[in-house]
C-alpha atoms as one frame of an Amber mdcrd trajectory, in Angstrom:
protein
 -24.368  18.896  36.068 -23.317  16.139  33.801 -19.660  15.226  33.225 -18.802
  14.184  29.651 -15.924  11.842  28.998 -14.597  10.485  25.701 -14.019   6.702
  25.788 -11.879   5.435  22.965 -12.231   1.875  21.706 -11.947  -0.327  18.830
  -9.083  -1.844  16.907  -5.779  -0.318  16.051  -6.104   3.466  15.384  -2.605
   3.928  13.984  -2.216   5.403  10.485  -2.523   3.053   7.791   1.023   2.807
   6.225  -0.211   1.369   2.981  -3.071   3.563   2.267  -2.749   5.180  -1.157
   0.054   4.941  -3.705   2.815   7.373  -4.599   0.687   9.584  -6.672  -2.027
   9.831  -3.887   0.864  10.879  -1.492   1.882  13.633  -3.810  -1.597  15.116
  -3.441  -0.951  15.425   0.372   2.271  17.541  -0.030   2.045  21.226   0.567
   2.941  23.863  -2.218   6.455  24.361  -1.228   7.326  20.511  -1.310   5.333
  20.156  -4.550   7.502  22.840  -6.016  10.811  21.192  -4.895   9.423  17.866
  -6.243   8.736  19.513  -9.737  12.137  20.953  -9.763  13.245  17.473 -10.881
  12.660  16.714 -14.587  12.128  13.075 -13.944   9.376  13.833 -11.399   7.582
  15.752 -13.897   7.901  13.122 -16.641   6.724  10.501 -14.234   3.657  12.403
 -13.279   2.971  13.163 -16.803   3.162   9.552 -17.765   0.651   8.681 -14.868
  -1.952  11.065 -16.055  -4.946   9.771 -18.083  -4.877  10.384 -21.910  -7.133
  13.392 -21.670  -5.289  14.891 -18.879  -2.127  14.433 -20.900  -3.747  16.353
 -23.684  -4.563  19.279 -21.516  -1.107  19.411 -20.142   0.445  19.361 -23.480
  -1.848  22.127 -24.722  -1.037  24.179 -21.666   2.682  23.435 -21.684   3.681
  26.610 -23.739   0.933  28.778 -22.407   2.672  31.006 -20.005  -0.492  32.787
 -18.849  -3.536  31.531 -17.222  -6.383  30.431 -19.405 -10.252  30.292 -18.588
 -11.764  27.078 -17.653 -14.165  27.431 -20.469 -11.145  27.291 -22.849 -10.342
  23.656 -21.604 -13.963  22.651 -22.031 -13.521  23.311 -25.727 -10.958  20.691
 -25.924 -13.622  17.902 -25.878 -16.582  17.267 -27.915 -20.028  17.993 -26.669
 -21.902  15.402 -24.676 -22.336  14.123 -21.203 -19.671  11.375 -21.482 -16.988
  13.813 -22.667 -17.832  16.304 -20.072 -17.539  13.628 -17.542 -14.126  12.664
 -18.770 -13.027  16.271 -18.598 -14.159  16.654 -14.998 -12.180  13.479 -14.201
  -9.139  14.860 -15.851  -9.290  18.232 -14.153  -9.807  16.528 -10.856  -6.708
  14.418 -11.510  -4.515  17.394 -12.507  -5.732  19.458  -9.404  -5.159  16.532
  -7.057  -1.485  16.042  -8.308  -1.134  19.913  -8.172  -0.149  19.989 -11.810
  -3.031  22.400 -12.515  -3.467  25.367 -10.128  -5.639  28.552 -10.062  -4.192
  31.779 -11.139  -3.873  33.923  -8.022  -6.099  36.981  -8.265  -7.850  35.763
 -11.346 -10.836  33.631 -10.495 -11.879  31.168 -13.130  -8.495  31.009 -14.629
  -5.959  28.169 -14.351  -2.439  27.302 -15.477   0.078  24.587 -15.156   2.307
  24.559 -12.138   5.254  26.946 -13.208   8.021  24.471 -12.304   6.161  21.532
 -13.891   5.620  23.451 -17.238   9.246  24.640 -17.178  10.627  21.082 -16.892
   8.311  19.843 -19.613   9.413  22.676 -21.935  13.063  21.807 -21.304  12.507
  18.107 -21.995  10.764  18.993 -25.284  13.437  21.384 -26.225  16.529  19.158
 -25.513  15.334  15.541 -25.146  18.744  14.296 -25.990  20.307  15.827 -22.833
  20.886  13.190 -19.966  19.018  10.243 -21.568  19.295   8.318 -18.327  19.478
   9.613 -14.741  22.640   9.834 -12.734  24.924   9.718 -15.648  26.917  12.815
 -14.586  30.472  12.072 -13.894  30.717   8.741 -15.745  33.218   8.266 -18.564
  30.565   7.085 -20.925  32.281   3.886 -21.737  29.587   1.813 -20.167  32.104
  -1.021 -19.515  30.725  -1.483 -15.916  27.116  -1.957 -16.945  25.197  -5.135
 -16.045  22.421  -4.749 -18.439  22.619  -8.167 -20.143  23.777 -11.710 -20.031
  24.928 -13.286 -16.624  25.783  -9.988 -15.056  22.180  -8.848 -15.162  20.990
 -12.185 -13.999  23.200 -12.207 -11.055  22.234  -8.674 -10.163  18.454  -9.566
 -10.240  18.965 -12.883  -8.407  20.879 -10.947  -5.657  18.189  -8.294  -5.437
  15.456 -10.985  -5.263  17.216 -12.878  -2.466  17.554  -9.767  -0.451  13.779
  -8.833  -0.771  12.610 -12.449  -0.400  14.905 -12.844   2.816  12.720  -9.923
   4.381   9.408 -11.429   3.454  10.512 -14.758   4.815  11.644 -13.241   8.082
   8.254 -11.460   8.543   6.232 -14.757   8.163   8.664 -16.565  10.407  11.080
 -18.373   8.326  14.900 -18.058   8.475  15.482 -20.066   5.173  17.258 -16.849
   3.826  18.790 -15.937   7.230  18.328 -12.821   9.413  17.987  -9.686   7.012
  20.131  -7.605   9.509  19.627  -5.605  12.724  18.953  -2.405  10.572  16.127
  -4.115   8.585  14.664  -5.800  11.696  14.626  -2.433  13.574  12.740  -0.861
  10.620  10.173  -3.645  10.420   9.359  -3.184  14.114   9.171   0.628  13.829
   6.774   0.243  10.872   4.497  -2.070  12.897   4.965  -5.089  10.637   6.489
  -6.890  13.383   6.452  -6.709  17.092   7.860  -7.989  20.381   4.450  -9.044
  21.880   1.266  -7.445  22.627  -2.448  -7.967  21.761  -1.985  -8.457  18.147
   1.428 -10.042  18.023   3.048 -13.528  18.538   4.524 -12.988  21.970   7.972
 -14.400  22.194   8.231 -16.412  19.077  11.479 -17.026  17.229  12.075 -18.063
  13.634  13.592 -21.458  13.567  13.397 -23.290  10.173   9.977 -21.906   9.587
   8.617 -22.935  12.925   7.399 -20.729  15.679   9.465 -21.157  18.875   8.245
 -19.702  22.173  10.562 -17.939  24.550  12.617 -15.817  22.127  13.053 -12.221
  21.868  12.985 -12.031  18.207  10.011  -9.966  16.749   6.959 -11.684  15.148
   4.470 -10.823  12.562   1.669  -8.545  13.516  -1.777  -8.016  11.977  -0.372
  -5.116   9.990   2.444  -7.480   8.938   0.045 -10.058   7.462  -1.910  -7.193
   5.800   1.356  -6.108   4.373   2.111  -9.786   2.997  -1.244  -9.725   1.165
  -0.244  -6.748  -0.993   1.358  -6.601  -4.389   5.191  -6.457  -4.234   5.217
  -2.938  -5.547   2.649  -1.867  -2.960   4.995  -3.389  -0.300   7.964  -1.475
  -1.596   5.886   1.532  -1.566   4.833   1.093   2.080   8.567   1.138   2.843
   9.164   4.231   0.865   6.193   5.933   2.522   7.499   5.264   5.971  10.865
   6.964   4.863   9.019   9.942   3.601   7.716  10.193   7.085  10.976  10.014
   8.728  13.055  12.333   6.565  12.789  16.135   6.575  12.429  16.231   2.960
  10.035  13.673   1.419  10.308  15.255  -1.927  13.798  13.887  -2.100  12.635
  10.325  -1.545  10.064  10.913  -4.353  12.564  12.387  -6.702  14.838   9.392
  -6.131  12.014   6.952  -6.988  11.014   8.889 -10.153  14.746   8.978 -11.363
  14.992   5.290 -10.774  11.903   4.531 -12.705  13.582   5.930 -15.816  16.662
   3.733 -15.378  17.463   0.444 -16.988  18.216  -2.321 -14.798  22.026  -2.999
 -14.486  23.006   0.487 -15.776  25.948   1.982 -13.977  24.947   5.187 -12.046
  26.989   7.842 -10.020  25.967   8.963  -6.595  27.712  12.260  -6.918  24.613
  14.280  -7.641  22.528  12.726  -4.700  21.659  14.999  -1.904  22.385  14.113
   1.785  18.769  12.540   2.179  19.218  10.316  -0.929  22.753   9.262   0.018
  21.515   7.926   3.407  18.643   6.026   1.604  20.976   4.444  -0.910  22.499
   2.077   1.706  18.890   0.962   2.735  17.783   0.476  -0.886  20.843  -1.869
  -1.254  19.525  -3.961   1.849  15.929  -4.160   0.170  17.364  -5.060  -3.322
  16.146  -1.863  -5.049  19.904  -1.223  -5.963  23.293  -2.789  -5.759  26.147
  -0.608  -4.569  29.480  -1.389  -6.341  31.728  -2.795  -3.665  34.983  -1.522
  -5.500  33.642   2.016  -5.922  31.068   3.059  -3.289  30.053   6.097  -5.447
  28.570   3.800  -8.065  25.392   1.744  -7.928  23.167  -0.302 -10.237  19.310
  -0.127 -10.052  17.455  -3.475 -10.161  14.116  -4.299 -11.755  12.584  -4.164
  -8.266  13.734  -0.479  -7.885  12.829   0.472 -11.330   9.419  -0.827 -10.990
   8.468   0.851  -7.669   6.575   3.618  -9.411   5.126   1.998 -12.477   5.191
  -1.707 -11.634   2.714  -4.308 -12.849  -0.158  -4.866 -10.438  -1.299  -7.996
  -9.137  -4.687  -7.565 -11.033  -2.683  -7.297 -14.265  -0.684 -10.422 -13.467
  -3.710 -12.395 -12.599  -5.531 -11.223 -15.808  -2.445 -12.379 -17.882  -2.552
 -15.741 -16.023  -6.309 -16.143 -16.768  -5.649 -15.465 -20.478  -2.721 -17.846
 -20.473  -5.150 -20.626 -19.253  -7.289 -20.514 -22.276  -4.587 -19.736 -24.879
  -3.830 -22.441 -27.600  -0.398 -23.832 -27.676   0.800 -21.752 -30.710  -0.555
 -18.568 -29.142   1.098 -19.366 -25.692   4.400 -19.933 -27.444   4.152 -16.709
 -29.305   3.278 -14.822 -25.981   6.158 -16.613 -24.233   8.544 -15.439 -26.975
   7.360 -11.876 -26.857   7.723 -11.763 -23.070  11.212 -13.115 -23.466  12.066
 -10.194 -25.781  10.692  -7.700 -23.260  12.836  -9.099 -20.533  15.575  -6.910
 -21.795  13.558  -3.939 -20.912  13.561  -0.340 -21.700  14.145   2.790 -19.638
  10.979   3.568 -17.706   9.033   0.420 -18.229  11.023  -2.687 -17.175   9.292
  -5.926 -16.359  10.605  -8.153 -13.529  12.872 -11.141 -14.309  10.674 -13.913
 -15.788  11.941 -16.533 -13.186  11.198 -14.100 -10.328   7.748 -13.372 -11.651
   6.905 -17.076 -12.117   7.988 -18.038  -8.604   6.187 -15.091  -7.075   2.744
 -16.341  -8.271   0.537 -18.655  -6.214  -2.873 -20.065  -7.509  -5.092 -21.495
  -4.914  -8.042 -23.912  -5.324 -10.294 -24.385  -2.179 -12.732 -27.181  -1.920
 -15.894 -27.505   0.063 -14.315 -30.238   2.128 -11.822 -27.596   3.442  -9.013
 -29.087   1.293  -6.616 -26.352  -0.087  -4.385 -26.856  -3.246  -1.796 -24.272
  -3.930   0.114 -24.303  -7.112   3.308 -22.408  -6.393   7.258 -22.835  -6.364
   7.765 -20.200  -3.711   8.777 -21.423  -0.161   7.364 -17.917   0.998   3.874
 -18.951   0.128   4.403 -22.195   2.025   5.207 -20.052   5.169   2.196 -17.754
   4.524  -0.159 -20.681   4.044   1.356 -22.350   7.191   0.101 -19.561   9.222
  -3.603 -20.639   8.883  -3.641 -24.122   7.428  -2.255 -27.512   8.182   0.112
 -28.671   5.440  -0.161 -32.283   4.544   2.068 -32.594   1.528   4.451 -30.357
  -0.225   5.396 -31.127  -3.889   7.887 -29.364  -6.175   5.044 -26.992  -7.463
   2.028 -27.972  -5.491   1.025 -27.624  -1.731  -1.768 -29.795  -0.287  -3.265
 -28.422   2.905  -6.434 -28.607   5.023  -8.198 -25.751   6.845  -8.996 -26.755
  10.560 -10.513 -24.988  13.531  -7.205 -25.116  15.273  -5.174 -23.872  12.370
  -7.471 -20.925  12.040  -7.449 -20.092  15.755  -3.574 -20.290  15.690  -3.693
 -17.599  13.069  -6.214 -15.476  15.121  -3.775 -15.680  17.942  -1.115 -13.908
  15.701  -3.629 -11.132  15.147  -4.590 -12.159  11.676  -8.232 -11.618  11.000
 -10.682 -13.718   9.080 -11.234 -11.250   6.480  -7.427 -11.193   5.831  -7.433
 -14.909   5.471 -10.483 -14.939   3.028  -8.802 -12.061   1.010  -5.638 -13.988
   0.590  -7.461 -17.074  -0.681  -9.690 -14.964  -2.955  -6.953 -12.644  -4.350
  -4.699 -15.671  -5.280  -7.498 -18.056  -6.462  -6.635 -20.079  -9.494  -7.736
 -18.402 -12.929 -10.170 -21.400 -13.421 -11.918 -20.557 -10.162 -12.990 -17.284
 -11.687 -15.436 -19.048 -13.695 -17.539 -20.135 -10.672 -19.957 -18.069  -8.445
 -17.599 -17.868  -5.596 -13.688 -17.800  -5.532 -13.778 -19.501  -2.078 -16.727
 -21.798  -1.332 -19.294 -20.127   0.880 -19.086 -22.918   3.614 -15.507 -21.996
   4.082 -15.957 -18.420   4.375 -18.804 -18.821   6.751 -16.912 -21.158   8.995
 -13.872 -18.860   9.155 -16.130 -15.879  10.125 -17.904 -18.250  12.723 -14.620
 -19.359  14.283 -13.510 -15.619  14.387 -16.790 -14.841  16.156 -15.910 -17.383
  18.950 -13.087 -15.057  19.858 -14.769 -11.770  19.190 -17.696 -11.924  21.331
 -17.160  -8.369  22.686 -17.122  -5.649  20.099 -15.340  -2.322  20.969 -16.891
   0.947  19.955 -15.939   4.573  20.473 -18.306   6.253  22.838 -18.970   9.294
  25.185 -19.751   8.760  28.840 -22.299  11.022  30.527 -22.087  10.944  34.409
 -22.329  12.961  37.580 -25.850  13.887  37.273 -27.264  15.831  40.307 -30.008
  13.893  42.344 -32.598  16.558  41.071 -31.735  15.928  37.514 -33.107  12.317
  37.412 -35.576  13.423  34.899 -32.924  14.876  32.650 -31.153  11.591  32.739
 -34.104   9.599  32.012 -35.099  11.657  29.135 -31.631  11.574  27.633 -31.494
   7.733  28.031 -34.760   7.449  26.350 -33.882   9.730  23.573 -30.608   7.744
  22.908 -32.351   4.424  23.099 -35.095   5.515  20.596 -32.303   6.725  18.220
 -30.042   3.669  18.630 -27.259   5.593  20.042 -27.342   4.051  23.371 -24.287
   1.692  24.300 -24.714   1.457  28.015 -26.742   2.989  30.857 -26.924   2.989
  34.637 -29.957   4.186  36.670 -30.095   5.872  40.060 -28.145   6.374  42.125
 -25.194   6.378  39.673 -27.234   7.928  36.680 -24.761   7.407  33.885 -24.886
   6.403  30.289 -22.654   5.966  27.135 -23.718   6.909  23.633 -21.901   6.650
  20.190 -19.184   9.104  20.052 -20.436  10.413  16.589 -23.688  11.655  18.387
 -22.052  13.453  21.117 -22.889  16.978  19.741 -26.588  16.078  19.303 -26.843
  14.559  22.795 -25.195  17.472  24.410 -27.702  19.859  22.687 -30.610  17.605
  23.782 -29.496  17.519  27.448 -29.145  21.328  27.352 -32.598  21.699  25.955
 -34.191  19.357  28.332 -32.429  20.902  31.330 -33.801  24.335  30.347 -37.217
  23.096  29.694 -37.565  21.322  33.058 -36.244  24.417  34.803 -38.796  26.591
  33.018 -41.543  24.243  34.089 -40.412  24.499  37.696 -40.498  28.297  37.619
């Protein structure tokens, strides 16, 4: 009789904190939580805003229809043709994924809008002037404490940016902005972005003026932490928010708060009087991250920042890189016009507020890699200096330019931190200078190949998930031999041991097929004996 043992292997199997965005997460909520989420007007408006143009059309057509409609009725909303039908299928899939469109119970083939969602949309259409901005209940209406313009808004945004930047600097190993606080550090460790040693962490490395110092108990960046640093700022904030949705008992409260904040204007005074218990506990952490600023004189008042307002509908890295690429080719007059228009948009409008121009400029890095392994990084951010320092040797730092070189020792130092070759290549490619887009490769082939080869020096053994078959009886040697031959023929075999041990390991994904084969072989041989 063969004993079967499942053997786990491979890299970190923990759930990816960053997988998907806020709207992907909504698709994972159960019906009850979706109902609670759609009980908030701002959540419904946010979901509506996220929909594709055709999906929005379908929603608005169904908003005032209180009964289910046949799916065929929706197909009449588009013109004939394969392209239009494909767009309709995509729109319906999006609506179903977000739980906006649901099947009518007991009526196959008929659909309707989620009742709470439709109710909130009807209320918004009927009374759009009520509560023009979230969290205004309880305020006197004088707006004397707002920080929506001038130096007050600038100070608010600078303070928020310092808080967020301090967290990022701490993750990469710099204390230029100081320690972000025990509460934040504990959160970073619990999220797996930093750790106190282990296979993929910097064991016992402290943060001392940007230099790693062995022998300290401070946490260090992990592989997940470096992956986090490669993401867009809004993706980074969402990773924190997703962690909170898993911690709290009511994730819909977190989502409601984010949707409400997305319709605020940076610097507008808000009241915390209507926040539920979960949201009140989050408000303090939001202040630590720079998403809001709590009024020190009145703890029941807070001011959203651009970072918080843009969590849901922030500009992506791809959009910023595309804008930078366009700027490279703009004539002087067009560039000045674009800058003037952008300056006008800095004031912002509720629901679509750009980040502060200075913050955006300093948050970009444009990298040029040469075939001689020289790296030129155009940036004003000290954070990017620390990120590059993890895998390059920096030779010169100018006010807006870093000159560095990639070496075997610098890359191996990154590998020891748990950083992978693909992450390094991804960082160099994602932040490539817009002019590099014109060439065949963002990063020269010899650099990417060499990084992969250097990583291969450390990864000579590859872990795979497998299933161990052992404890065959002496009279079952023929069964063992047939099973090994079958696995070898189909390229399932990972390991084998002949008599007297008679054991072998196959790919875990082929366990059911092998188990059936062993059973058939044993029965066939038994029948031949009789």
